[in-house]
XYZ file of C-alpha atoms in Angstrom:
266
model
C 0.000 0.000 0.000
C 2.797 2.405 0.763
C 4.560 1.288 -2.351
C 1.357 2.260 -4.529
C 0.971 5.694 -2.548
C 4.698 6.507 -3.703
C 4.228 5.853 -7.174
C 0.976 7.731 -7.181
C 2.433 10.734 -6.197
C 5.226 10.557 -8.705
C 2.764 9.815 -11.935
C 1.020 12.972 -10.506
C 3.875 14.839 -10.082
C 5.035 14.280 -13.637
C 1.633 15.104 -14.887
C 1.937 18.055 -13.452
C 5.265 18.948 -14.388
C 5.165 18.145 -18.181
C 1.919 20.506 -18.749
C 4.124 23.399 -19.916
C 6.718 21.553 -21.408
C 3.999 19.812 -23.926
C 2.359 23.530 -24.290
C 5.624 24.850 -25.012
C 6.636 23.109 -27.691
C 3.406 23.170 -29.798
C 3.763 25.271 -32.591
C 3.630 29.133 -32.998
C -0.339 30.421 -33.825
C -0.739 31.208 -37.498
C -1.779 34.848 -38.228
C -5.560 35.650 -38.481
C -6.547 36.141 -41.660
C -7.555 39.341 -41.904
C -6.660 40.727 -45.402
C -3.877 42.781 -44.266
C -0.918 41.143 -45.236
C 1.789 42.727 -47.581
C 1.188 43.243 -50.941
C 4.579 44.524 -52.559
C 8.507 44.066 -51.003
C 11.152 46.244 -50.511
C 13.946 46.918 -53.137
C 16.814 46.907 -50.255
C 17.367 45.915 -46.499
C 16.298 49.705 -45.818
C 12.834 49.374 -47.313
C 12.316 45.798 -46.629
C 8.405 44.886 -46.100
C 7.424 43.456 -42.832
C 5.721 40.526 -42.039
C 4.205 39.278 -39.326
C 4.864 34.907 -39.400
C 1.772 33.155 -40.726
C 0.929 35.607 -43.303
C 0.668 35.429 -46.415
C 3.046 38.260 -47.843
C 2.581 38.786 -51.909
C 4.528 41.056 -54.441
C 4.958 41.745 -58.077
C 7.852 42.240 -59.825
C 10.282 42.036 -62.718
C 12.779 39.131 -63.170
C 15.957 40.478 -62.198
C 14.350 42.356 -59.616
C 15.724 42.226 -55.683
C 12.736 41.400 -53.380
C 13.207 42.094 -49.618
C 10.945 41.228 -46.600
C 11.521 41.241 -43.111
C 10.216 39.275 -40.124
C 10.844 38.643 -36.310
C 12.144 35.932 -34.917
C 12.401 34.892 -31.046
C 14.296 32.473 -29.043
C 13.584 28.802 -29.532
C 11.951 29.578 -32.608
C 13.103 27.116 -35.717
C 11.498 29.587 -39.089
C 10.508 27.915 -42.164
C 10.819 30.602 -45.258
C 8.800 29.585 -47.882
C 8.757 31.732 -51.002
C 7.107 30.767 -54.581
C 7.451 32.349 -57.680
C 4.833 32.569 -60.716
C 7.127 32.785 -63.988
C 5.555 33.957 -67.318
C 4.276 31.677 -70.025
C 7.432 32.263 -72.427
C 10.581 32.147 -70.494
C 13.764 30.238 -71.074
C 15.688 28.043 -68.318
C 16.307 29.827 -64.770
C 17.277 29.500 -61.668
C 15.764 31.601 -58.170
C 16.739 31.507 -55.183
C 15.554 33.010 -51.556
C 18.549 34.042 -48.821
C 17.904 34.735 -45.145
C 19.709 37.866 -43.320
C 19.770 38.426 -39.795
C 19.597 41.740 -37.879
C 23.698 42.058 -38.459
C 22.802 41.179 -42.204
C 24.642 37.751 -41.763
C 23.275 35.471 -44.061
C 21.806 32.141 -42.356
C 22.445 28.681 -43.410
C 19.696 26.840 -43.839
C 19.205 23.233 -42.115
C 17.256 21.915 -45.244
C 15.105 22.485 -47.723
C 15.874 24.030 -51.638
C 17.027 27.498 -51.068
C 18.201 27.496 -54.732
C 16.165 26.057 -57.736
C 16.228 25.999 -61.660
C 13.170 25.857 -63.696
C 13.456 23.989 -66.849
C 11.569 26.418 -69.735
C 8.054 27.247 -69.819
C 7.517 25.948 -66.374
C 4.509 27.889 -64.462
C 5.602 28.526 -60.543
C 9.322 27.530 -58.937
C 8.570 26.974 -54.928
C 11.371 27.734 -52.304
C 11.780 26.849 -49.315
C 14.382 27.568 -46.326
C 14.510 26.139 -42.501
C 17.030 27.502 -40.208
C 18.303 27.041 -37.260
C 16.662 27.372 -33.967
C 16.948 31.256 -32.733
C 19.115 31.060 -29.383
C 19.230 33.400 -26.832
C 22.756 34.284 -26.740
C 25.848 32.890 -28.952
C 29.639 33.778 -29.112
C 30.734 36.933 -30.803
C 32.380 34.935 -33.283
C 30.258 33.031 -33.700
C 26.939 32.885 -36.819
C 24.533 31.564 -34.533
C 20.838 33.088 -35.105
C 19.879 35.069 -32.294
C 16.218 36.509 -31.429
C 15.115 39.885 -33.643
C 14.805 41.248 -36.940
C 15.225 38.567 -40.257
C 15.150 39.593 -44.104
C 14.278 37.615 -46.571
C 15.647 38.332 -49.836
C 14.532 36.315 -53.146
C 15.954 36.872 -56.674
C 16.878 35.241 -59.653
C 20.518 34.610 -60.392
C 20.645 33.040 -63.548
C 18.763 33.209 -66.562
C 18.728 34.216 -70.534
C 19.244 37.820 -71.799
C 15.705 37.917 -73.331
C 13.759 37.210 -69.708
C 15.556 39.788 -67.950
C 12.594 42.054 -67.010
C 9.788 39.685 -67.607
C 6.915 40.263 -64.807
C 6.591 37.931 -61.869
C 4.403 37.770 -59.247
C 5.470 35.827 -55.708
C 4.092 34.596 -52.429
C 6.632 34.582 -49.410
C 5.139 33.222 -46.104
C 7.345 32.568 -42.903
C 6.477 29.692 -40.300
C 7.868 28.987 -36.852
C 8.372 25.878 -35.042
C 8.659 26.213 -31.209
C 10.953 23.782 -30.440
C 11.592 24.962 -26.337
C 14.398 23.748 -23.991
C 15.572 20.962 -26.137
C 17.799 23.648 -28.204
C 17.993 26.351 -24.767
C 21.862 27.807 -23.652
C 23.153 29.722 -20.821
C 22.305 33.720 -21.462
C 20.575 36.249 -22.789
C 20.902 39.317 -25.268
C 21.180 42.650 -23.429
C 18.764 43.634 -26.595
C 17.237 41.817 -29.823
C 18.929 42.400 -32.895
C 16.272 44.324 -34.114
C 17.566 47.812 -36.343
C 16.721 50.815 -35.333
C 15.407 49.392 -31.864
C 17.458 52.308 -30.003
C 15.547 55.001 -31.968
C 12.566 56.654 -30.436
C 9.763 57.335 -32.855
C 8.258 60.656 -32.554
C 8.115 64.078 -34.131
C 11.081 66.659 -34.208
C 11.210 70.355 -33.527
C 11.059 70.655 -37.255
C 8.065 68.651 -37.590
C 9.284 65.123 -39.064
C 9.539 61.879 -37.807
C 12.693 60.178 -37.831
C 13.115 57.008 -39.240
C 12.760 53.642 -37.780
C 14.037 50.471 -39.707
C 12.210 48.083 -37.641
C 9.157 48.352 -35.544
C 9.109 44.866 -34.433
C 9.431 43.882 -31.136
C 9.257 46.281 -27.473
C 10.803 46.278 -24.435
C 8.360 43.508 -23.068
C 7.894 41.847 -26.392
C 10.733 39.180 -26.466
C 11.824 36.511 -24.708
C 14.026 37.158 -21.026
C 16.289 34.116 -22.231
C 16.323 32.457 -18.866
C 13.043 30.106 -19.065
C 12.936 27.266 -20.870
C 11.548 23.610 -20.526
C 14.442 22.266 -19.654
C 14.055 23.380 -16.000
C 10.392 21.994 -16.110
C 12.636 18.638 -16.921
C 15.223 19.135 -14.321
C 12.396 19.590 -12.040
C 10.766 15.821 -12.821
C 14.222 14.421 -12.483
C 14.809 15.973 -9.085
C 11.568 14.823 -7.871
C 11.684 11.122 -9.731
C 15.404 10.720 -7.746
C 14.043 11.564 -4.093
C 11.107 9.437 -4.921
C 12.881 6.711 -6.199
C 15.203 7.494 -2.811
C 12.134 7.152 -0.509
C 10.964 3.994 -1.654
C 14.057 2.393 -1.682
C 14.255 3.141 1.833
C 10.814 1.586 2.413
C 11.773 -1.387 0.741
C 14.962 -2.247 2.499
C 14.352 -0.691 5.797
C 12.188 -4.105 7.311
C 9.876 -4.286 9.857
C 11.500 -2.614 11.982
C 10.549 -4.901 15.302
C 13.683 -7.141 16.894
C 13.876 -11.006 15.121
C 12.710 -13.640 17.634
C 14.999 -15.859 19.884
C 14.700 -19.334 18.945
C 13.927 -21.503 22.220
C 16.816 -22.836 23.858
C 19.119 -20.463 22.453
């Protein structure tokens, strides 16, 4: 009976325990669909279009053209860039292909997925599609680890005949997240995203403009600390698995606890 009490408690207290790991890993909420997403890109990191992930971001353009969008990324995030490209009827053989920037313009390797594709001639669409790595919340100077805040998406083509240069295009870019938690969590946090322009104030001047602001993604309150993650959830069910497992090894090995009897005559 005390056995089954011990074991009780620690299937409850696992329960209990892996309720925000499980919730923290499910997958980031899709944006609503409410007809507002971008309907043209930037021509440069300056003017890059934002977009919010889960929406449906759409452009029109020129072969030879340099689209740009941007879009925020926090820690323990894994983004999926997808990007696809309606060619005209009449076109020769080409090749597109969609890079990812972060906020120090560092282009990001992607895990998987073809970042880079030819089109043999006359083919309708070319789809795109780039995963990187999971955002962490703080990395070595030296090092090209993506960190949380601002992420540019740049898709062009970059090859293709002299007589298609200029063509019209139209394209679809859409950016998913994964959450994937403490499973990819490190010691330390950013002092601030890298978000540009994140140290500049909007507001109106003496001479009555507004200065510029390259990003207004993010706040103060609007990304992760960098100190939470599941893994301490998981730390916790270990700690409290060991000093169960403790206790009822005790209770097994401990006996009765009353003196063994004298056998007569002794």
């Amino acid at each position: 009976m005390r056995m089954t009490r011990v074991w009780g408690a620690a299937l409850l207290a696992l329960g209990l325990a892996a309720g925000p790991a499980v919730a923290d890993s499910s997958p980031s909420p899709s944006a609503s669909g409410d007809g507002t997403a971008p309907t043209r890109a930037g021509t440069s990191f300056r003017t890059a279009t934002e977009i919010e992930q889960g929406q449906q971001a759409t452009a029109s353009g020129s072969t030879g053209d340099y689209l740009y969008w941007s879009f925020p990324a926090d820690i323990g995030q894994r983004p999926t860039v997808k990007a696809t490209v309606k060619l005209p009827g009449n076109h020769g053989s080409q090749t597109w292909q969609v890079d990812v920037y972060d906020g120090l313009r560092r282009r990001q390797s992607c895990q998987y997925g073809a970042a880079t594709r030819t089109v043999a001639q006359g083919a309708a669409t070319v789809e795109l599609a780039c995963v990187l790595r999971t955002v962490r919340s703080w990395s070595e100077p030296w090092a090209n680890d993506p960190l949380p805040g601002t992420y540019y998406v740049r898709l062009t083509v970059v090859d293709l005949g002299a007589s298609d240069l200029g063509q019209p295009v139209s394209t679809e870019v859409r950016v998913d997240s994964k959450d994937i938690g403490g499973a990819a969590a490190v010691d330390g946090s950013l002092a601030k995203p890298l978000v540009p322009g994140i140290a500049v104030k909007s507001g109106e001047k003496k001479d009555g403009s507004t200065p510029a602001v390259l990003s207004s993604f993010g706040s103060d309150d609007g990304w992760s600390a960098g100190w939470w993650s599941s893994r301490w959830v998981w730390t916790a069910i270990g700690g409290v698995l060991a000093a169960l497992a403790g206790i009822g090894g005790y209770a097994l090995t401990r006996g009765s606890g009353r003196p063994s009897r004298v056998p007569p005559g002794a």
